[in-house]
Tab-separated table of C-alpha atoms in Angstrom:
chain	number	residue	atom	x	y	z
A	1	UNK	CA	-34.167	-202.990	-62.972
A	2	UNK	CA	-33.245	-206.320	-64.273
A	3	UNK	CA	-36.778	-207.482	-63.663
A	4	UNK	CA	-36.229	-207.008	-59.907
A	5	UNK	CA	-38.671	-204.909	-57.841
A	6	UNK	CA	-36.619	-202.187	-56.229
A	7	UNK	CA	-38.155	-200.181	-53.442
A	8	UNK	CA	-36.973	-196.576	-53.484
A	9	UNK	CA	-37.707	-193.625	-51.315
A	10	UNK	CA	-39.687	-190.931	-52.599
A	11	UNK	CA	-38.125	-187.616	-52.543
A	12	UNK	CA	-40.195	-184.580	-52.241
A	13	UNK	CA	-37.537	-182.649	-54.314
A	14	UNK	CA	-37.765	-181.038	-57.742
A	15	UNK	CA	-35.117	-180.798	-60.423
A	16	UNK	CA	-34.282	-178.941	-63.573
A	17	UNK	CA	-32.064	-181.133	-65.999
A	18	UNK	CA	-30.445	-178.935	-68.795
A	19	UNK	CA	-28.892	-180.667	-71.753
A	20	UNK	CA	-29.050	-180.323	-75.503
A	21	UNK	CA	-28.534	-184.101	-75.971
A	22	UNK	CA	-32.085	-186.092	-75.666
A	23	UNK	CA	-30.293	-189.203	-74.797
A	24	UNK	CA	-28.710	-187.542	-71.577
A	25	UNK	CA	-31.987	-186.246	-70.599
A	26	UNK	CA	-33.602	-189.480	-70.717
A	27	UNK	CA	-30.779	-191.272	-69.069
A	28	UNK	CA	-30.628	-188.734	-66.099
A	29	UNK	CA	-34.291	-188.781	-65.788
A	30	UNK	CA	-34.467	-192.531	-65.603
A	31	UNK	CA	-31.402	-192.632	-63.036
A	32	UNK	CA	-33.013	-190.072	-60.869
A	33	UNK	CA	-36.460	-191.649	-60.896
A	34	UNK	CA	-34.775	-195.227	-60.042
A	35	UNK	CA	-33.319	-193.423	-56.805
A	36	UNK	CA	-36.789	-191.782	-55.958
A	37	UNK	CA	-36.746	-188.572	-57.456
A	38	UNK	CA	-39.722	-187.825	-59.053
A	39	UNK	CA	-40.481	-184.202	-59.589
A	40	UNK	CA	-38.333	-183.778	-62.786
A	41	UNK	CA	-38.492	-181.136	-65.362
A	42	UNK	CA	-36.055	-181.103	-68.719
A	43	UNK	CA	-34.761	-178.583	-70.706
A	44	UNK	CA	-32.997	-178.744	-74.115
A	45	UNK	CA	-31.039	-175.527	-73.809
A	46	UNK	CA	-30.255	-172.397	-71.754
A	47	UNK	CA	-33.060	-170.211	-73.350
A	48	UNK	CA	-35.443	-173.122	-72.567
A	49	UNK	CA	-34.322	-173.371	-68.991
A	50	UNK	CA	-34.598	-169.559	-68.429
A	51	UNK	CA	-38.385	-169.717	-69.594
A	52	UNK	CA	-39.115	-172.700	-67.322
A	53	UNK	CA	-37.304	-170.935	-64.429
A	54	UNK	CA	-39.355	-167.601	-64.886
A	55	UNK	CA	-42.570	-169.525	-65.286
A	56	UNK	CA	-42.356	-171.592	-62.065
A	57	UNK	CA	-44.378	-170.755	-58.968
A	58	UNK	CA	-42.007	-172.529	-56.636
A	59	UNK	CA	-38.325	-172.784	-57.037
A	60	UNK	CA	-36.520	-175.839	-58.150
A	61	UNK	CA	-34.349	-177.530	-55.470
A	62	UNK	CA	-31.623	-178.685	-57.545
A	63	UNK	CA	-30.284	-177.762	-61.139
A	64	UNK	CA	-28.223	-179.943	-63.416
A	65	UNK	CA	-26.448	-178.126	-66.218
A	66	UNK	CA	-24.512	-179.158	-69.135
A	67	UNK	CA	-21.759	-176.824	-70.482
A	68	UNK	CA	-21.589	-177.019	-74.159
A	69	UNK	CA	-25.003	-175.980	-75.521
A	70	UNK	CA	-25.895	-174.068	-78.689
A	71	UNK	CA	-26.222	-170.289	-77.733
A	72	UNK	CA	-25.862	-169.714	-74.147
A	73	UNK	CA	-23.460	-172.305	-72.469
A	74	UNK	CA	-24.032	-173.855	-69.309
A	75	UNK	CA	-21.472	-171.580	-67.382
A	76	UNK	CA	-23.014	-168.555	-68.624
A	77	UNK	CA	-26.464	-170.035	-67.590
A	78	UNK	CA	-25.305	-170.848	-64.125
A	79	UNK	CA	-23.908	-167.287	-63.826
A	80	UNK	CA	-27.417	-165.987	-64.912
A	81	UNK	CA	-29.206	-168.234	-62.695
A	82	UNK	CA	-27.320	-167.145	-59.629
A	83	UNK	CA	-28.609	-163.579	-60.117
A	84	UNK	CA	-32.114	-164.829	-59.602
A	85	UNK	CA	-32.883	-164.176	-56.006
A	86	UNK	CA	-34.923	-167.798	-55.595
A	87	UNK	CA	-31.705	-169.418	-56.983
A	88	UNK	CA	-28.837	-167.778	-55.203
A	89	UNK	CA	-28.059	-170.653	-53.094
A	90	UNK	CA	-29.727	-173.398	-55.011
A	91	UNK	CA	-27.435	-176.508	-55.559
A	92	UNK	CA	-26.253	-176.456	-59.130
A	93	UNK	CA	-24.405	-179.672	-60.386
A	94	UNK	CA	-22.483	-179.374	-63.462
A	95	UNK	CA	-22.831	-182.491	-65.965
A	96	UNK	CA	-20.158	-182.190	-68.590
A	97	UNK	CA	-17.959	-183.866	-70.858
A	98	UNK	CA	-15.507	-180.916	-70.282
A	99	UNK	CA	-12.594	-182.082	-68.137
A	100	UNK	CA	-10.011	-179.503	-68.284
A	101	UNK	CA	-9.019	-177.305	-65.453
A	102	UNK	CA	-10.338	-173.991	-67.106
A	103	UNK	CA	-13.909	-175.171	-67.576
A	104	UNK	CA	-13.976	-176.540	-63.800
A	105	UNK	CA	-12.551	-173.046	-62.683
A	106	UNK	CA	-15.034	-171.124	-64.973
A	107	UNK	CA	-17.876	-173.224	-63.673
A	108	UNK	CA	-17.143	-172.890	-59.871
A	109	UNK	CA	-16.356	-169.274	-60.267
A	110	UNK	CA	-19.695	-168.700	-62.022
A	111	UNK	CA	-21.528	-170.336	-59.030
A	112	UNK	CA	-21.351	-174.266	-59.313
A	113	UNK	CA	-22.024	-176.352	-56.372
A	114	UNK	CA	-20.255	-179.331	-57.889
A	115	UNK	CA	-19.003	-180.763	-61.090
A	116	UNK	CA	-18.853	-184.409	-62.797
A	117	UNK	CA	-17.546	-185.305	-66.025
A	118	UNK	CA	-19.185	-187.492	-68.684
A	119	UNK	CA	-19.425	-190.283	-69.003
A	120	UNK	CA	-20.342	-190.678	-65.334
A	121	UNK	CA	-20.603	-193.353	-62.918
A	122	UNK	CA	-24.260	-193.637	-61.761
A	123	UNK	CA	-23.282	-194.629	-58.028
A	124	UNK	CA	-20.767	-191.521	-57.926
A	125	UNK	CA	-23.450	-189.140	-59.675
A	126	UNK	CA	-25.817	-190.090	-57.197
A	127	UNK	CA	-23.729	-189.573	-54.372
A	128	UNK	CA	-22.691	-186.124	-55.709
A	129	UNK	CA	-26.633	-185.479	-55.947
A	130	UNK	CA	-27.301	-186.547	-52.212
A	131	UNK	CA	-24.228	-184.549	-51.138
A	132	UNK	CA	-25.334	-181.414	-53.027
A	133	UNK	CA	-28.970	-181.837	-51.684
A	134	UNK	CA	-27.924	-182.613	-48.151
A	135	UNK	CA	-25.974	-179.324	-48.084
A	136	UNK	CA	-28.555	-177.333	-49.631
A	137	UNK	CA	-28.846	-174.243	-47.985
A	138	UNK	CA	-31.795	-173.085	-50.080
A	139	UNK	CA	-34.665	-171.469	-48.046
A	140	UNK	CA	-32.721	-170.424	-45.073
A	141	UNK	CA	-30.026	-167.933	-44.360
A	142	UNK	CA	-26.229	-169.053	-43.656
A	143	UNK	CA	-24.530	-168.228	-40.150
A	144	UNK	CA	-24.834	-164.654	-41.641
A	145	UNK	CA	-26.128	-162.930	-44.657
A	146	UNK	CA	-24.402	-160.279	-46.728
A	147	UNK	CA	-26.113	-157.264	-44.481
A	148	UNK	CA	-24.370	-158.613	-41.514
A	149	UNK	CA	-27.316	-159.792	-39.643
A	150	UNK	CA	-26.122	-162.438	-37.374
A	151	UNK	CA	-28.359	-165.494	-36.419
A	152	UNK	CA	-27.123	-165.407	-32.958
A	153	UNK	CA	-25.036	-162.586	-31.086
A	154	UNK	CA	-22.077	-164.815	-30.787
A	155	UNK	CA	-22.008	-166.885	-34.391
A	156	UNK	CA	-19.255	-167.249	-36.750
A	157	UNK	CA	-16.000	-167.648	-35.032
A	158	UNK	CA	-15.694	-171.466	-34.244
A	159	UNK	CA	-17.327	-172.658	-37.203
A	160	UNK	CA	-17.074	-172.254	-41.018
A	161	UNK	CA	-19.745	-169.704	-42.334
A	162	UNK	CA	-20.256	-168.512	-45.745
A	163	UNK	CA	-18.586	-165.251	-46.945
A	164	UNK	CA	-20.067	-165.492	-50.450
A	165	UNK	CA	-21.642	-163.161	-53.075
A	166	UNK	CA	-19.787	-159.929	-52.297
A	167	UNK	CA	-16.153	-161.403	-52.100
A	168	UNK	CA	-14.583	-162.555	-55.360
A	169	UNK	CA	-13.592	-166.430	-54.912
A	170	UNK	CA	-15.062	-167.347	-51.581
A	171	UNK	CA	-17.415	-169.925	-51.616
A	172	UNK	CA	-18.772	-172.165	-49.043
A	173	UNK	CA	-16.677	-174.913	-47.539
A	174	UNK	CA	-18.404	-177.842	-49.116
A	175	UNK	CA	-18.179	-176.391	-52.653
A	176	UNK	CA	-14.369	-175.868	-52.064
A	177	UNK	CA	-14.319	-179.591	-51.425
A	178	UNK	CA	-16.339	-180.256	-54.074
A	179	UNK	CA	-13.886	-178.111	-56.409
A	180	UNK	CA	-10.851	-179.689	-55.085
A	181	UNK	CA	-12.089	-183.299	-55.518
A	182	UNK	CA	-13.137	-182.233	-59.360
A	183	UNK	CA	-9.551	-181.137	-59.866
A	184	UNK	CA	-7.829	-183.989	-58.024
A	185	UNK	CA	-10.126	-186.397	-59.766
A	186	UNK	CA	-8.988	-184.947	-63.542
A	187	UNK	CA	-5.379	-185.666	-62.083
A	188	UNK	CA	-4.625	-182.013	-62.548
A	189	UNK	CA	-1.953	-181.250	-60.037
A	190	UNK	CA	-1.424	-177.562	-60.670
A	191	UNK	CA	-2.945	-176.289	-57.483
A	192	UNK	CA	-1.799	-175.831	-53.865
A	193	UNK	CA	-3.967	-175.325	-50.853
A	194	UNK	CA	-2.778	-173.329	-47.851
A	195	UNK	CA	-4.382	-171.908	-44.797
A	196	UNK	CA	-4.283	-168.269	-43.328
A	197	UNK	CA	-4.756	-167.627	-39.429
A	198	UNK	CA	-5.804	-164.216	-38.072
A	199	UNK	CA	-5.162	-164.615	-34.308
A	200	UNK	CA	-6.708	-161.572	-33.355
A	201	UNK	CA	-10.259	-162.422	-34.761
A	202	UNK	CA	-10.791	-164.485	-31.399
A	203	UNK	CA	-10.620	-161.032	-29.526
A	204	UNK	CA	-12.816	-159.334	-32.026
A	205	UNK	CA	-15.460	-162.125	-31.815
A	206	UNK	CA	-15.508	-161.845	-28.047
A	207	UNK	CA	-15.486	-158.048	-27.920
A	208	UNK	CA	-18.110	-157.161	-30.602
A	209	UNK	CA	-21.504	-158.224	-31.955
A	210	UNK	CA	-22.264	-160.907	-34.454
A	211	UNK	CA	-23.075	-158.031	-37.088
A	212	UNK	CA	-19.517	-156.220	-36.535
A	213	UNK	CA	-17.495	-159.537	-36.626
A	214	UNK	CA	-19.374	-160.504	-39.725
A	215	UNK	CA	-18.422	-157.037	-41.254
A	216	UNK	CA	-14.640	-157.792	-40.112
A	217	UNK	CA	-14.730	-161.219	-41.246
A	218	UNK	CA	-16.070	-159.960	-44.806
A	219	UNK	CA	-13.423	-157.278	-44.878
A	220	UNK	CA	-10.576	-159.827	-44.298
A	221	UNK	CA	-12.030	-161.922	-47.037
A	222	UNK	CA	-11.757	-159.091	-49.487
A	223	UNK	CA	-8.006	-158.285	-48.375
A	224	UNK	CA	-7.128	-162.012	-49.179
A	225	UNK	CA	-9.008	-162.104	-52.348
A	226	UNK	CA	-7.202	-158.839	-53.370
A	227	UNK	CA	-3.811	-160.259	-52.320
A	228	UNK	CA	-4.233	-163.327	-54.355
A	229	UNK	CA	-5.910	-161.758	-57.335
A	230	UNK	CA	-4.662	-163.459	-60.480
A	231	UNK	CA	-4.110	-166.902	-58.975
A	232	UNK	CA	-7.709	-168.175	-59.687
A	233	UNK	CA	-8.037	-168.678	-56.155
A	234	UNK	CA	-10.903	-170.263	-54.228
A	235	UNK	CA	-11.255	-169.637	-50.623
A	236	UNK	CA	-13.573	-170.314	-47.675
A	237	UNK	CA	-13.585	-169.175	-43.662
A	238	UNK	CA	-13.234	-172.450	-41.866
A	239	UNK	CA	-13.530	-171.386	-38.396
A	240	UNK	CA	-11.309	-170.439	-35.450
A	241	UNK	CA	-9.891	-167.423	-37.368
A	242	UNK	CA	-8.775	-169.430	-40.410
A	243	UNK	CA	-9.119	-169.412	-43.826
A	244	UNK	CA	-8.227	-172.009	-46.468
A	245	UNK	CA	-7.416	-171.048	-49.807
A	246	UNK	CA	-6.904	-173.263	-52.913
A	247	UNK	CA	-5.410	-171.849	-55.945
A	248	UNK	CA	-2.897	-172.467	-58.979
A	249	UNK	CA	0.548	-172.877	-57.554
A	250	UNK	CA	2.119	-171.346	-60.754
A	251	UNK	CA	0.748	-167.937	-60.054
A	252	UNK	CA	1.178	-168.177	-56.396
A	253	UNK	CA	3.734	-165.879	-54.851
A	254	UNK	CA	6.271	-166.956	-52.204
A	255	UNK	CA	4.562	-167.723	-48.900
A	256	UNK	CA	6.488	-165.495	-46.687
A	257	UNK	CA	6.160	-162.734	-49.262
A	258	UNK	CA	2.401	-163.387	-49.318
A	259	UNK	CA	2.158	-163.274	-45.489
A	260	UNK	CA	4.048	-159.972	-45.476
A	261	UNK	CA	1.753	-158.603	-48.457
A	262	UNK	CA	-1.301	-159.602	-46.824
A	263	UNK	CA	-0.108	-158.161	-43.225
A	264	UNK	CA	0.176	-154.893	-45.015
A	265	UNK	CA	-2.992	-154.928	-46.854
A	266	UNK	CA	-4.571	-155.383	-43.430
A	267	UNK	CA	-2.968	-152.817	-42.136
A	268	UNK	CA	-4.901	-150.489	-44.208
A	269	UNK	CA	-8.456	-149.209	-43.390
A	270	UNK	CA	-9.857	-149.837	-46.618
A	271	UNK	CA	-10.687	-153.330	-45.655
A	272	UNK	CA	-10.768	-153.520	-41.879
A	273	UNK	CA	-11.287	-150.193	-39.708
A	274	UNK	CA	-8.514	-149.365	-37.627
A	275	UNK	CA	-8.697	-150.111	-33.755
A	276	UNK	CA	-10.916	-153.412	-34.170
A	277	UNK	CA	-8.207	-155.510	-32.327
A	278	UNK	CA	-5.762	-153.838	-29.883
A	279	UNK	CA	-2.276	-153.653	-31.554
A	280	UNK	CA	-4.105	-154.124	-34.846
A	281	UNK	CA	-4.240	-157.570	-36.958
A	282	UNK	CA	-1.380	-159.973	-37.585
A	283	UNK	CA	-1.269	-162.897	-40.105
A	284	UNK	CA	0.026	-166.534	-40.133
A	285	UNK	CA	0.316	-167.995	-43.647
A	286	UNK	CA	0.903	-171.899	-43.391
A	287	UNK	CA	3.066	-174.041	-46.270
A	288	UNK	CA	1.910	-174.598	-49.562
A	289	UNK	CA	0.557	-178.312	-49.975
A	290	UNK	CA	-0.116	-179.891	-53.296
A	291	UNK	CA	-1.646	-183.165	-54.066
A	292	UNK	CA	0.178	-185.945	-54.303
A	293	UNK	CA	-0.064	-188.984	-57.166
A	294	UNK	CA	-1.071	-191.657	-54.605
A	295	UNK	CA	-3.833	-189.502	-52.864
A	296	UNK	CA	-7.265	-190.264	-53.361
A	297	UNK	CA	-9.337	-187.456	-54.286
A	298	UNK	CA	-12.052	-188.164	-51.901
A	299	UNK	CA	-9.767	-187.947	-48.818
A	300	UNK	CA	-8.557	-184.499	-49.664
A	301	UNK	CA	-5.117	-185.336	-47.962
A	302	UNK	CA	-3.498	-182.069	-49.610
A	303	UNK	CA	-6.008	-179.979	-47.529
A	304	UNK	CA	-5.431	-181.842	-44.338
A	305	UNK	CA	-1.554	-181.349	-44.791
A	306	UNK	CA	-2.007	-177.686	-45.509
A	307	UNK	CA	-4.080	-177.307	-42.158
A	308	UNK	CA	-1.535	-179.414	-40.026
A	309	UNK	CA	1.065	-177.065	-41.732
A	310	UNK	CA	-0.453	-174.043	-40.476
A	311	UNK	CA	-0.558	-175.327	-36.988
A	312	UNK	CA	2.961	-176.295	-37.153
A	313	UNK	CA	3.927	-172.711	-38.366
A	314	UNK	CA	1.707	-171.222	-35.530
A	315	UNK	CA	3.462	-173.338	-32.855
A	316	UNK	CA	6.725	-171.743	-34.103
A	317	UNK	CA	5.229	-168.511	-33.791
A	318	UNK	CA	3.700	-168.899	-30.491
A	319	UNK	CA	4.628	-171.036	-27.362
A	320	UNK	CA	1.531	-173.135	-27.205
A	321	UNK	CA	0.316	-176.516	-28.200
A	322	UNK	CA	-1.058	-176.877	-31.656
A	323	UNK	CA	-4.676	-177.597	-31.809
A	324	UNK	CA	-5.657	-180.064	-34.690
A	325	UNK	CA	-8.668	-178.666	-36.394
A	326	UNK	CA	-8.251	-181.031	-39.679
A	327	UNK	CA	-10.451	-183.638	-38.051
A	328	UNK	CA	-13.069	-181.560	-37.341
A	329	UNK	CA	-13.096	-179.724	-40.697
A	330	UNK	CA	-13.302	-183.438	-42.406
A	331	UNK	CA	-16.658	-184.266	-40.418
A	332	UNK	CA	-18.480	-182.888	-43.322
A	333	UNK	CA	-19.643	-179.710	-41.283
A	334	UNK	CA	-22.799	-181.516	-39.873
A	335	UNK	CA	-23.649	-177.861	-38.573
A	336	UNK	CA	-24.186	-176.744	-42.327
């Protein structure tokens, strides 16, 4: 690098880079090598990538995919890879020239972990690589798995847990942050963030097993997903009985109506069995908050406003001091 000897840390991680442009493949290989990532494999298209994936003895630790490629595109490749047991949770970073919101939405809906647009800044690219690698759940289960087997008898209430795979639109909180930054960086403001609180979840958590709590949490997530059907919503459980949602504001019903609709859905046994909480489940939906032109994407201020707005609404429903969870939420979830 400019004739200067640069000492780099050797990283024991394996990358698969997929792009039909050999110049991009060479560039990404050189950049990653310069930062100490040496186990790099390249593929010139989706078919080539799938052949490589099927032949590997040990899974890759991170995939980097272009979107526009001949034959199967990168979004379909991402969706296909997510169906492979070894790659259900592996970080997938989309690196593409496609900056329109539909492409970003489709990519995250297909299972992308993060999304960056060409031409990319090297420092930002490597920041995203380190971020997805640091939050890589590959090789370990989350707080609970889809079958409801909890890691401990009392896990899941206070902290973000993944409600992924079986519930449409639900993604890990770290991935939801990546989605919000990707949209905001492109100066696309047709989205809102709002939070939902189910107060009785604390009671449920204290009075039941981790497996049953996971089942209730998943049922509530399905109810939220069904209520927001058609809004292209992405959602996460953020802890303390609260859910964070980001969706297209042009398709979102008025918040009061949404609260009533969700409460009605949760009163049905289809999602959460009756009797899980004395008196049933109630719903508080916070105000919808939009990004502002002067907000920096990395700060995610509109999400913080949504969380604070929920607490203000809770204070008007319940006579108790509002407790801020925004600061804890933005500590990058060190427990993930």
